[in-house]
């Protein structure tokens, strides 16, 4: 019997097979770090008198707490400033490569790896951050880990793990006009639920996935965790190789050829069997927007929000009622009639150059609606920002009435100053619409960059087709 | 990690069940950057109450916590174990523990000992009739001694072996050092093209200046304005 992509990558990293129910020991090719989940791990190393085993397989950046304005000024929030300065001290003391605020390569950790060419097919990649699944878009096995595990990788460059189960999500067909990869993943999560992928590595397959750019693939793998999965993967192909070639850390010359030869073997065998299989028809998809307080509570944009009384399942009815109450929505409200205060375009899900181009394309020559108080455009990394400025996208955003910001996680989780106030309603291109995620009492509708842009023009949730 | 074989110290009766990790350490302390120094955060809310058990001086140097069923439920935060450990607790005795918490104790040199509810009741009685009484926990015999009673407890063999040897996960993995080195040798030959972060390679240097020029007034959410 053949093996799946995930199983192949696992096998290539097996240091030691666990005996009698003990976990396997797996080698880690790259550990990414940021300021929030690394301090206790460094402290643990210090207490044990250990160093990092492979500084050459480790890289750090600042993203969660960094301000997106006045980046040349000291950070006002004391706890944020402390976490950032702690990372800087730790990296200096232990010799870890760091891209701090103000450096052109600083940005959200899940953008920094790919843009430097450090994220490559067939690697194992970890980070103390659940959205590490993003890197699976390159055919890497990439997943988030806890603080003890961060320290474990620092000291040993390995992890003790039981193999994950495998799940295939097949998306066949052609996406209709105005439907993007964000809509694919929101539709998948709505279909399988926020626990649907639990314990599994999802492999996204099928013609609709193959047709996507690398950036669009990253959007999909990024949100695997919102379906409960440990990781998401897409087999590498010419699109992957083209994205990588010429990046600073991509192999060169003869090494490039050897790498590609290996990368081409990284695909699921025809006779491999997945533990679970889910099918989705791309032809049927339309723009998706969430109405509730978890990423699985999403619907096509032309739908109306659910009516609890019509839901038979008691648990689901309760969950729907409380989500609607938190979101301040009446049952049966058409999604398109919902007016928002704020538009947030950014995050490791949709803060890449393609996302900014797509949003700018819709915004160009328009102005934000009167009821929209702020449109925040936050590039995923400083490089993305510089690229957007070279292309003049910043001018389009400013003329539109949007705020053009510096790179970072920003309002995705509101750990820096970019927070919403209680009751404020946003359409966001990020990945989590949990209660209070974007600020205490914040109400979040997740959507794609073009839906967010169209909403900014009309003031109510809209798709470009409505303009 | 320090080895645990025989632990003797003040026993603390915590007459509660379903103690969740939010009660053990509230979320506000997760913004801290250290792994030690969480002792003041332990049971933060309860410690504001003068009648709380740890606020009585006889119990203040507690080493063995005796508590009710389902200790450590809720969020997976490892900080809960760090706080107990930093305060001085090396053993938690309860009839039942939450899974994740149980796993986290062994990672941090704390024994989670399982005992039937009758034994817990008896220990509570003994610890309360003479506050500050000491308890001895022996991992070799898997028994607890208090006053003149001796009671057995349960712990799985693998965890017991790890605690007695003071092995943390990292130590255990480092026992396979030869396997890791062998893998690294093989990796260098078979996958010479895999990337390294050092020496650093960059795209051309560019100056990064703050992006936003103007500040925009923010009037408040839509809902607040009717
Ligand atoms: S952008 Fe949001 S989801 Fe992504 S790493 Fe930052 S906080 Fe996490």
XYZ file of C-alpha atoms and ligand atoms in Angstrom:
701
model
C 0.000 0.000 0.000
C 1.235 3.481 -0.832
C 1.795 6.317 1.616
C 0.461 9.853 1.915
C 2.518 13.029 1.628
C 2.383 13.565 5.401
C 3.563 10.010 6.064
C 6.469 10.440 3.635
C 7.659 13.599 5.361
C 7.276 11.912 8.745
C 9.332 8.915 7.612
C 12.130 11.162 6.335
C 12.438 12.741 9.808
C 12.313 9.659 11.957
C 15.244 9.710 14.371
C 13.951 6.788 16.375
C 10.818 4.718 16.231
C 8.979 4.578 19.560
C 8.774 1.108 21.069
C 5.864 -0.314 23.037
C 3.512 2.599 22.652
C 6.205 5.227 23.273
C 6.195 8.221 20.905
C 8.489 8.534 17.863
C 11.416 10.921 17.933
C 11.145 13.317 14.984
C 13.835 15.682 13.691
C 12.855 19.336 13.227
C 14.296 21.227 10.233
C 13.325 24.723 11.302
C 12.094 26.405 14.465
C 10.511 29.853 14.160
C 10.131 32.087 17.201
C 8.335 35.200 18.309
C 8.243 37.177 21.525
C 5.136 35.682 23.144
C 5.829 31.959 23.460
C 9.625 31.884 23.650
C 10.587 33.590 26.949
C 9.829 30.675 29.292
C 11.591 28.263 26.976
C 14.755 30.393 27.023
C 14.427 30.649 30.783
C 14.172 26.863 30.998
C 17.385 26.491 29.003
C 19.122 28.965 31.240
C 18.008 27.168 34.404
C 19.239 23.848 33.015
C 22.483 25.344 31.746
C 21.754 24.322 28.169
C 22.175 26.049 24.819
C 20.391 25.696 21.493
C 21.478 22.613 19.594
C 21.068 24.107 16.127
C 21.221 27.876 15.946
C 21.458 27.437 12.179
C 17.945 25.960 12.123
C 16.386 28.704 14.234
C 15.102 32.189 13.462
C 13.128 34.777 15.430
C 11.084 37.864 14.663
C 8.819 40.311 16.492
C 5.201 40.408 15.459
C 2.444 39.989 18.070
C 3.204 42.997 20.263
C 4.760 45.356 17.740
C 3.040 48.686 17.155
C 1.960 49.489 13.601
C 2.412 53.239 13.986
C 5.355 55.294 15.199
C 7.659 52.318 15.011
C 10.601 54.637 15.593
C 9.263 55.540 19.056
C 9.576 53.487 22.270
C 6.668 51.044 22.728
C 4.098 52.627 25.046
C 2.543 49.441 26.472
C 4.875 48.213 29.221
C 4.133 44.482 29.031
C 4.499 44.540 25.238
C 7.769 46.425 25.517
C 9.000 43.934 28.091
C 8.194 40.882 25.966
C 9.967 42.404 22.998
C 13.063 43.444 24.886
C 13.181 39.986 26.492
C 13.248 38.381 23.050
C 16.044 40.721 21.992
C 18.114 39.870 25.061
C 17.506 36.157 24.686
C 18.439 36.148 21.023
C 21.610 38.075 21.767
C 22.564 35.835 24.706
C 21.942 32.575 22.887
C 22.986 33.658 19.384
C 19.622 33.345 17.630
C 19.115 35.257 14.380
C 16.483 37.922 15.011
C 14.618 40.307 12.727
C 13.445 43.066 15.064
C 11.030 45.904 14.487
C 12.496 48.333 11.971
C 14.362 45.583 10.076
C 13.184 45.039 6.493
C 12.782 41.301 7.155
C 10.621 41.778 10.261
C 7.020 40.681 10.050
C 4.526 38.012 11.019
C 6.536 34.858 11.594
C 4.468 32.894 9.050
C 5.332 35.369 6.321
C 8.996 35.716 7.238
C 9.784 32.008 6.685
C 8.284 31.812 3.182
C 9.562 35.166 1.940
C 13.164 34.372 2.926
C 12.874 31.000 1.192
C 13.426 29.207 4.517
C 10.122 27.377 4.198
C 10.652 24.589 1.687
C 8.910 21.356 0.670
C 9.387 18.243 2.762
C 10.607 20.052 5.869
C 9.387 19.760 9.439
C 8.713 23.253 10.785
C 7.542 24.204 14.279
C 6.772 27.389 16.179
C 5.056 28.176 19.458
C 2.087 29.400 17.445
C -0.917 27.491 16.186
C -0.897 29.088 12.728
C 2.418 27.427 11.915
C 0.190 25.266 9.704
C 0.583 28.065 7.099
C 3.941 26.641 5.988
C 2.228 23.417 4.924
C 1.337 25.224 1.685
C 4.861 24.316 0.517
C 4.442 20.621 1.278
C 6.148 20.974 4.663
C 4.845 19.302 7.818
C 4.387 22.382 9.987
C 2.550 22.684 13.279
C 2.240 24.710 16.463
C 3.741 23.498 19.768
C 3.602 24.378 23.492
C 6.264 26.091 25.577
C 7.855 22.895 26.957
C 8.094 21.607 23.407
C 9.687 24.854 22.224
C 12.384 24.305 24.828
C 12.652 20.645 23.819
C 13.336 21.611 20.213
C 15.804 24.299 21.271
C 17.803 21.738 23.261
C 17.499 18.656 21.053
C 16.196 19.765 17.615
C 13.682 16.926 17.947
C 10.190 16.284 19.278
C 8.604 13.180 20.806
C 5.377 12.657 18.944
C 2.833 10.028 18.080
C 2.056 9.991 14.336
C -0.928 12.128 13.257
C -3.892 10.712 11.416
C -4.421 11.742 7.789
C -7.353 13.443 6.099
C -7.861 14.333 2.443
C -9.889 17.369 1.458
C -10.550 17.234 -2.295
C -11.570 20.465 -3.971
C -12.327 19.838 -7.636
C -13.534 22.253 -10.292
C -13.036 25.922 -11.098
C -13.691 28.767 -8.696
C -16.368 31.186 -9.936
C -15.422 34.835 -10.488
C -14.964 36.722 -7.204
C -14.405 33.581 -5.116
C -10.996 33.158 -3.506
C -9.040 30.696 -1.401
C -10.360 32.281 1.803
C -13.841 31.251 0.703
C -12.640 27.685 0.101
C -11.274 27.327 3.609
C -14.247 29.045 5.278
C -16.538 26.688 3.367
C -14.467 23.674 4.450
C -14.588 24.703 8.114
C -18.326 25.387 7.908
C -18.720 21.906 6.443
C -16.544 19.817 8.793
C -16.792 22.016 11.902
C -14.132 23.441 14.191
C -13.335 19.961 15.517
C -13.601 18.139 12.178
C -9.879 17.810 11.668
C -8.905 16.938 15.223
C -5.755 14.808 15.459
C -5.332 14.869 11.668
C -3.039 16.385 9.102
C -5.228 17.652 6.277
C -3.929 17.348 2.726
C -5.707 19.747 0.363
C -5.971 18.194 -3.077
C -7.763 18.519 -6.375
C -7.768 20.758 -9.431
C -9.050 23.867 -7.625
C -6.133 23.694 -5.161
C -3.568 23.042 -7.911
C -4.751 26.188 -9.689
C -4.022 28.413 -6.677
C -0.978 30.657 -6.208
C 1.369 30.061 -3.267
C -0.165 32.934 -1.365
C -3.665 31.589 -1.828
C -2.441 28.155 -0.701
C -0.958 29.685 2.449
C -4.353 31.206 3.278
C -5.903 27.743 3.165
C -3.230 25.909 5.157
C -3.160 28.769 7.681
C -6.724 28.063 8.770
C -6.324 24.269 9.059
C -6.064 24.839 12.785
C -9.515 26.458 12.745
C -10.826 23.102 11.546
C -9.119 21.521 14.563
C -6.338 19.889 12.511
C -2.729 19.615 13.675
C -1.449 20.704 10.258
C -2.450 21.288 6.634
C -0.409 20.378 3.564
C -0.410 20.847 -0.188
C 1.905 18.754 -2.365
C 4.651 20.878 -3.951
C 4.506 21.493 -7.706
C 5.816 23.951 -10.313
C 3.948 26.814 -8.592
C 5.868 26.053 -5.383
C 9.224 25.802 -7.144
C 8.638 29.065 -9.038
C 7.810 30.889 -5.794
C 10.976 29.606 -4.138
C 13.531 30.040 -6.891
C 15.776 33.047 -6.313
C 14.709 33.633 -2.702
C 17.616 34.328 -0.328
C 17.673 30.883 1.283
C 16.507 28.783 -1.661
C 19.085 26.271 -2.942
C 21.176 27.359 -5.921
C 22.829 25.696 -8.920
C 23.336 21.965 -8.592
C 21.715 22.014 -5.128
C 18.561 23.465 -6.661
C 18.351 20.564 -9.103
C 18.869 18.009 -6.358
C 16.269 19.710 -4.215
C 13.676 19.765 -6.995
C 14.356 16.119 -7.736
C 13.535 15.310 -4.094
C 10.597 17.688 -3.888
C 8.992 16.039 -6.907
C 8.780 12.771 -4.975
C 6.705 14.462 -2.271
C 3.200 13.452 -3.200
C 0.621 11.000 -1.991
C 0.749 7.661 -3.818
C -2.321 6.772 -5.891
C -3.030 3.737 -3.734
C -2.503 5.486 -0.380
C -5.444 5.475 2.024
C -6.460 8.467 4.166
C -8.168 8.025 7.530
C -10.841 10.505 6.435
C -11.919 12.006 3.094
C -13.983 15.141 2.442
C -15.070 16.420 -0.997
C -15.963 19.954 -1.989
C -17.107 21.222 -5.379
C -15.321 24.466 -6.285
C -17.900 25.300 -8.974
C -20.601 25.695 -6.325
C -18.691 28.057 -4.030
C -19.557 31.678 -3.437
C -17.966 34.334 -1.191
C -18.179 33.200 2.449
C -18.619 35.360 5.537
C -18.845 34.312 9.186
C -21.812 35.541 11.203
C -20.979 33.961 14.598
C -18.213 33.580 17.142
C -16.259 30.657 15.760
C -14.792 30.177 12.273
C -17.182 27.315 11.564
C -20.151 29.685 11.780
C -19.905 30.919 8.201
C -22.350 31.134 5.293
C -22.420 32.193 1.654
C -22.733 35.974 1.472
C -26.230 35.855 -0.083
C -27.598 33.850 2.842
C -29.340 35.027 6.005
C -28.075 34.422 9.539
C -29.627 31.309 11.145
C -32.876 31.259 13.077
C -32.316 29.277 16.323
C -35.959 28.163 16.507
C -35.500 26.280 13.263
C -32.508 24.293 14.553
C -33.469 20.815 15.776
C -30.243 19.999 17.668
C -30.432 21.520 21.169
C -26.699 22.131 21.562
C -26.451 23.794 18.186
C -29.510 25.899 18.922
C -27.981 27.137 22.174
C -24.652 27.898 20.503
C -26.409 29.790 17.722
C -28.529 31.800 20.138
C -25.554 32.879 22.211
C -23.429 33.674 19.133
C -26.208 35.845 17.688
C -26.613 37.634 21.018
C -22.903 38.344 21.265
C -22.786 39.509 17.668
C -25.859 41.692 18.146
C -27.685 40.108 15.205
C -31.378 39.292 14.798
C -32.188 35.788 13.560
C -32.839 35.727 9.834
C -30.987 38.961 9.049
C -29.598 38.943 5.505
C -25.799 38.942 5.796
C -25.608 41.664 3.173
C -27.637 44.046 5.310
C -25.106 44.026 8.161
C -23.331 47.389 8.487
C -19.809 47.439 9.925
C -17.657 50.053 11.692
C -14.234 48.831 10.822
C -12.442 47.014 8.045
C -9.243 45.120 8.876
C -7.100 43.867 6.024
C -4.048 41.989 7.202
C -2.786 39.019 9.313
C -0.907 35.816 8.457
C -4.055 34.651 6.653
C -4.519 37.533 4.222
C -1.831 40.185 4.674
C 0.320 39.203 1.700
C 1.086 41.202 -1.420
C -1.543 39.410 -3.514
C -4.175 40.154 -0.877
C -3.207 43.829 -0.835
C -3.244 43.980 -4.636
C -6.693 42.387 -4.718
C -8.053 44.827 -2.144
C -6.445 47.832 -3.842
C -7.875 46.772 -7.192
C -11.401 46.986 -5.748
C -10.755 50.192 -3.806
C -9.086 52.110 -6.606
C -11.045 55.237 -7.594
C -13.492 54.746 -4.715
C -13.812 56.104 -1.203
C -14.801 54.351 1.982
C -18.480 54.568 2.933
C -19.606 57.233 5.407
C -20.462 54.773 8.158
C -17.031 53.133 8.019
C -14.863 54.726 10.671
C -11.606 53.105 9.864
C -10.071 50.866 7.288
C -6.840 49.400 8.572
C -4.461 47.926 6.018
C -1.626 46.071 7.724
C 0.920 44.225 5.581
C 2.118 40.850 6.887
C 5.765 41.891 6.776
C 7.933 44.908 6.164
C 8.982 43.438 2.797
C 5.350 43.145 1.801
C 4.899 46.757 2.837
C 7.886 47.942 0.823
C 6.721 45.945 -2.207
C 3.229 47.443 -1.941
C 4.752 50.922 -1.752
C 6.864 50.248 -4.857
C 3.649 49.354 -6.642
C 1.892 52.472 -5.348
C -0.758 50.486 -3.457
C -0.249 52.647 -0.366
C -1.493 55.661 -2.344
C -4.599 53.788 -3.441
C -5.352 52.901 0.177
C -4.766 56.435 1.454
C -6.910 58.003 -1.283
C -9.599 55.528 -0.359
C -9.502 56.801 3.214
C -7.710 53.790 4.676
C -4.842 53.811 7.154
C -1.627 52.328 5.824
C 0.269 50.675 8.659
C 3.515 48.918 9.498
C 3.792 45.129 9.535
C 2.664 42.866 12.373
C -0.221 40.865 13.805
C -2.006 44.085 14.734
C -5.768 43.855 15.081
C -5.819 40.111 14.391
C -5.508 39.664 18.147
C -5.147 43.177 19.497
C -2.109 42.515 21.655
C -0.676 45.859 20.532
C -2.628 49.110 20.469
C -4.790 48.090 17.474
C -7.874 46.960 19.335
C -11.570 47.340 18.831
C -13.839 48.788 21.508
C -16.847 46.928 22.959
C -19.639 46.591 20.427
C -17.492 47.629 17.489
C -18.148 45.522 14.401
C -15.470 44.628 11.895
C -15.063 42.713 8.713
C -11.632 41.120 9.002
C -9.410 39.130 6.698
C -7.852 37.364 9.705
C -8.655 33.888 10.987
C -10.449 34.043 14.340
C -13.794 35.562 15.223
C -13.826 34.423 18.862
C -15.507 36.589 21.470
C -13.151 39.401 22.381
C -10.439 38.254 19.965
C -9.953 41.674 18.365
C -10.538 43.584 21.587
C -12.949 43.253 24.510
C -16.517 43.022 23.212
C -15.393 43.141 19.568
C -17.599 41.644 16.854
C -15.781 40.061 13.955
C -16.942 38.878 10.535
C -14.268 36.901 8.718
C -14.043 37.279 4.951
C -11.668 37.497 1.989
C -9.752 40.691 1.116
C -12.015 41.504 -1.837
C -15.159 41.086 0.237
C -13.589 43.296 2.919
C -12.739 45.922 0.285
C -16.222 45.850 -1.258
C -17.710 46.146 2.237
C -15.555 49.199 2.887
C -17.027 50.858 -0.212
C -20.679 50.076 0.512
C -20.647 50.153 4.304
C -22.572 46.905 4.537
C -21.195 43.422 3.949
C -20.805 43.141 0.180
C -18.976 41.281 -2.532
C -17.376 42.954 -5.578
C -20.384 41.733 -7.602
C -22.572 44.167 -5.635
C -20.608 47.247 -6.665
C 15.173 18.369 37.059
C 15.492 17.476 40.758
C 14.884 13.847 41.671
C 11.838 12.949 43.726
C 12.166 9.889 45.922
C 11.067 10.758 49.443
C 9.404 14.125 50.035
C 8.665 15.353 53.552
C 6.935 18.652 54.256
C 3.861 20.491 55.419
C 0.600 19.043 54.144
C -2.086 21.500 53.036
C -5.750 20.453 53.003
C -7.599 22.130 50.125
C -11.202 21.109 50.556
C -12.368 21.738 47.019
C -13.146 19.796 43.862
C -12.975 20.853 40.202
C -10.200 23.345 40.769
C -9.537 24.690 37.259
C -6.307 26.171 35.956
C -7.854 29.650 35.876
C -8.231 29.385 39.636
C -4.713 28.014 39.992
C -3.348 30.930 37.978
C -5.431 33.627 36.242
C -4.807 34.520 32.593
C -3.334 37.951 33.364
C -0.120 36.264 34.493
C 0.414 34.633 31.091
C 1.949 37.854 29.787
C 4.953 37.276 32.004
C 8.218 36.311 30.400
C 9.703 34.025 33.034
C 9.161 30.373 33.848
C 9.917 30.896 37.516
C 8.604 33.391 40.026
C 4.926 32.475 39.715
C 4.501 31.752 43.442
C 2.632 35.004 44.080
C 0.194 34.186 41.261
C -0.822 30.807 42.707
C -4.529 30.745 43.647
C -4.404 34.502 43.124
C -8.076 35.266 43.764
C -8.395 33.008 46.801
C -5.248 34.419 48.391
C -7.073 37.784 48.703
C -9.272 36.027 51.266
C -7.616 35.980 54.741
C -9.382 32.737 55.650
C -7.930 30.868 52.665
C -5.860 27.909 53.797
C -2.524 29.160 52.476
C -3.000 32.422 54.371
C -2.786 30.592 57.693
C 0.755 30.639 58.904
C 0.878 26.950 59.836
C 0.254 26.014 56.211
C 2.219 28.765 54.510
C 5.267 26.600 53.726
C 3.149 23.844 52.160
C 4.869 21.146 50.154
C 2.132 18.531 49.726
C -1.315 19.649 48.559
C -4.229 17.360 49.388
C -7.305 18.205 47.339
C -10.572 16.951 45.884
C -11.380 15.314 42.532
C -10.764 16.776 39.034
C -7.915 19.043 39.934
C -6.400 21.048 37.046
C -9.314 21.123 34.608
C -9.740 23.856 31.958
C -7.100 25.688 29.970
C -3.905 23.775 29.150
C -1.604 26.482 30.533
C 1.601 24.981 31.847
C 1.813 28.041 34.104
C -0.520 26.255 36.541
C 2.136 23.684 37.334
C 4.870 26.328 37.357
C 2.937 28.286 39.981
C 2.414 25.249 42.228
C 6.055 24.275 41.870
C 7.348 27.800 42.511
C 5.255 28.080 45.640
C 6.969 24.952 46.935
C 4.534 22.149 46.182
C 6.199 18.965 44.999
C 3.233 16.632 45.429
C -0.460 17.083 44.679
C -2.717 14.346 46.049
C -6.216 14.018 44.613
C -8.696 11.296 43.662
C -8.603 12.351 39.971
C -6.664 14.822 37.776
C -7.424 16.469 34.439
C -5.429 14.836 31.589
C -3.404 17.783 30.370
C -2.593 18.985 33.861
C -1.488 15.475 34.802
C 0.868 15.386 31.810
C 2.252 18.818 32.665
C 3.083 17.893 36.285
C 5.573 15.206 35.317
C 7.229 17.580 32.809
C 7.997 19.930 35.688
C 9.064 17.684 38.555
C 5.762 17.572 40.413
C 4.133 14.300 41.494
C 0.399 13.952 40.932
C -0.521 11.138 43.331
C -3.913 9.472 43.028
C -5.750 8.272 46.131
C -9.322 7.193 46.847
C -11.635 9.809 48.346
C -11.691 7.996 51.754
C -7.919 8.449 52.073
C -8.229 12.109 51.129
C -10.912 12.626 53.798
C -8.679 10.980 56.372
C -5.687 13.145 55.412
C -7.834 16.292 55.543
C -8.895 15.361 59.057
C -5.317 14.706 60.194
C -3.997 17.921 58.635
C -6.743 20.026 60.157
C -6.598 18.635 63.680
C -2.963 19.636 63.877
C -2.276 22.421 61.335
C 1.256 22.339 59.975
C 1.533 18.583 60.349
C 4.042 17.066 58.027
C 3.437 14.422 55.382
C 6.000 12.027 53.934
C 5.515 10.785 50.385
C 7.665 7.861 49.275
C 7.827 7.068 45.564
C 9.664 3.792 46.121
C 6.951 2.259 48.260
C 4.250 4.486 46.722
C 2.872 5.370 50.119
C 1.962 8.488 52.085
C 2.675 8.754 55.821
C 0.903 11.223 58.070
C 0.737 11.046 61.874
C 0.738 7.290 62.396
C -1.192 6.225 59.308
C 0.316 4.915 56.082
C -1.760 5.027 52.902
C -0.970 3.771 49.387
C -1.216 6.004 46.287
C -1.202 5.343 42.555
C 1.150 6.616 39.888
C 1.938 5.026 36.526
C 5.279 3.207 36.259
C 6.713 5.371 33.482
C 5.960 8.655 35.287
C 7.257 7.272 38.584
C 10.498 6.173 36.930
C 10.929 9.607 35.316
C 10.303 11.506 38.554
C 12.591 9.291 40.651
C 15.394 9.776 38.183
C 14.676 13.466 37.784
C 14.393 12.956 34.004
C 12.627 15.677 32.127
C 11.587 15.113 28.513
C 14.749 16.772 27.327
C 16.966 14.489 29.425
C 15.110 11.478 28.113
C 15.559 12.579 24.528
C 19.222 13.312 25.138
C 19.646 9.666 26.116
C 19.159 9.070 22.403
C 21.947 11.481 21.563
C 23.640 8.856 19.402
C 20.474 8.465 17.310
C 20.158 12.219 16.890
C 23.791 12.576 15.841
C 23.426 9.684 13.415
C 20.325 11.283 11.934
C 22.127 14.597 11.544
C 24.994 12.887 9.691
C 22.572 11.121 7.361
C 20.631 14.369 6.899
C 23.733 16.288 5.825
C 24.481 13.697 3.138
C 20.965 12.935 1.911
C 19.502 16.452 2.156
C 22.444 18.831 1.630
C 20.071 21.374 0.080
C 18.019 21.932 3.242
C 18.158 25.582 4.318
C 20.108 27.051 7.213
C 19.242 30.315 8.905
C 22.950 31.044 9.510
C 24.809 32.668 7.978
C 21.888 34.965 7.264
C 21.026 35.759 3.659
C 18.902 38.761 2.809
C 17.201 40.553 0.019
C 18.805 43.950 -0.586
C 18.750 46.201 2.482
C 16.002 48.776 2.508
C 15.237 51.480 4.997
C 12.005 51.051 6.914
C 10.264 54.244 7.949
C 7.016 54.477 9.842
C 4.150 54.013 7.381
C 1.312 56.141 8.695
C 1.425 59.877 8.185
C -1.844 61.330 9.354
C -3.909 60.355 12.357
C -7.583 59.700 11.868
C -10.176 60.573 14.496
C -12.157 57.657 15.788
C -15.714 58.430 16.894
C -16.663 55.078 18.473
C -18.589 52.058 17.286
C -21.611 52.199 15.107
C -23.794 50.656 17.798
C -22.934 53.387 20.296
C -24.160 56.043 17.892
C -27.546 54.381 17.303
S -1.532 37.368 12.491
Fe -2.943 36.622 14.027
S -3.097 34.448 13.713
Fe -1.300 35.157 12.605
S 0.407 34.836 14.002
Fe -0.332 36.903 14.312
S -1.827 36.779 15.958
Fe -1.473 34.701 15.223
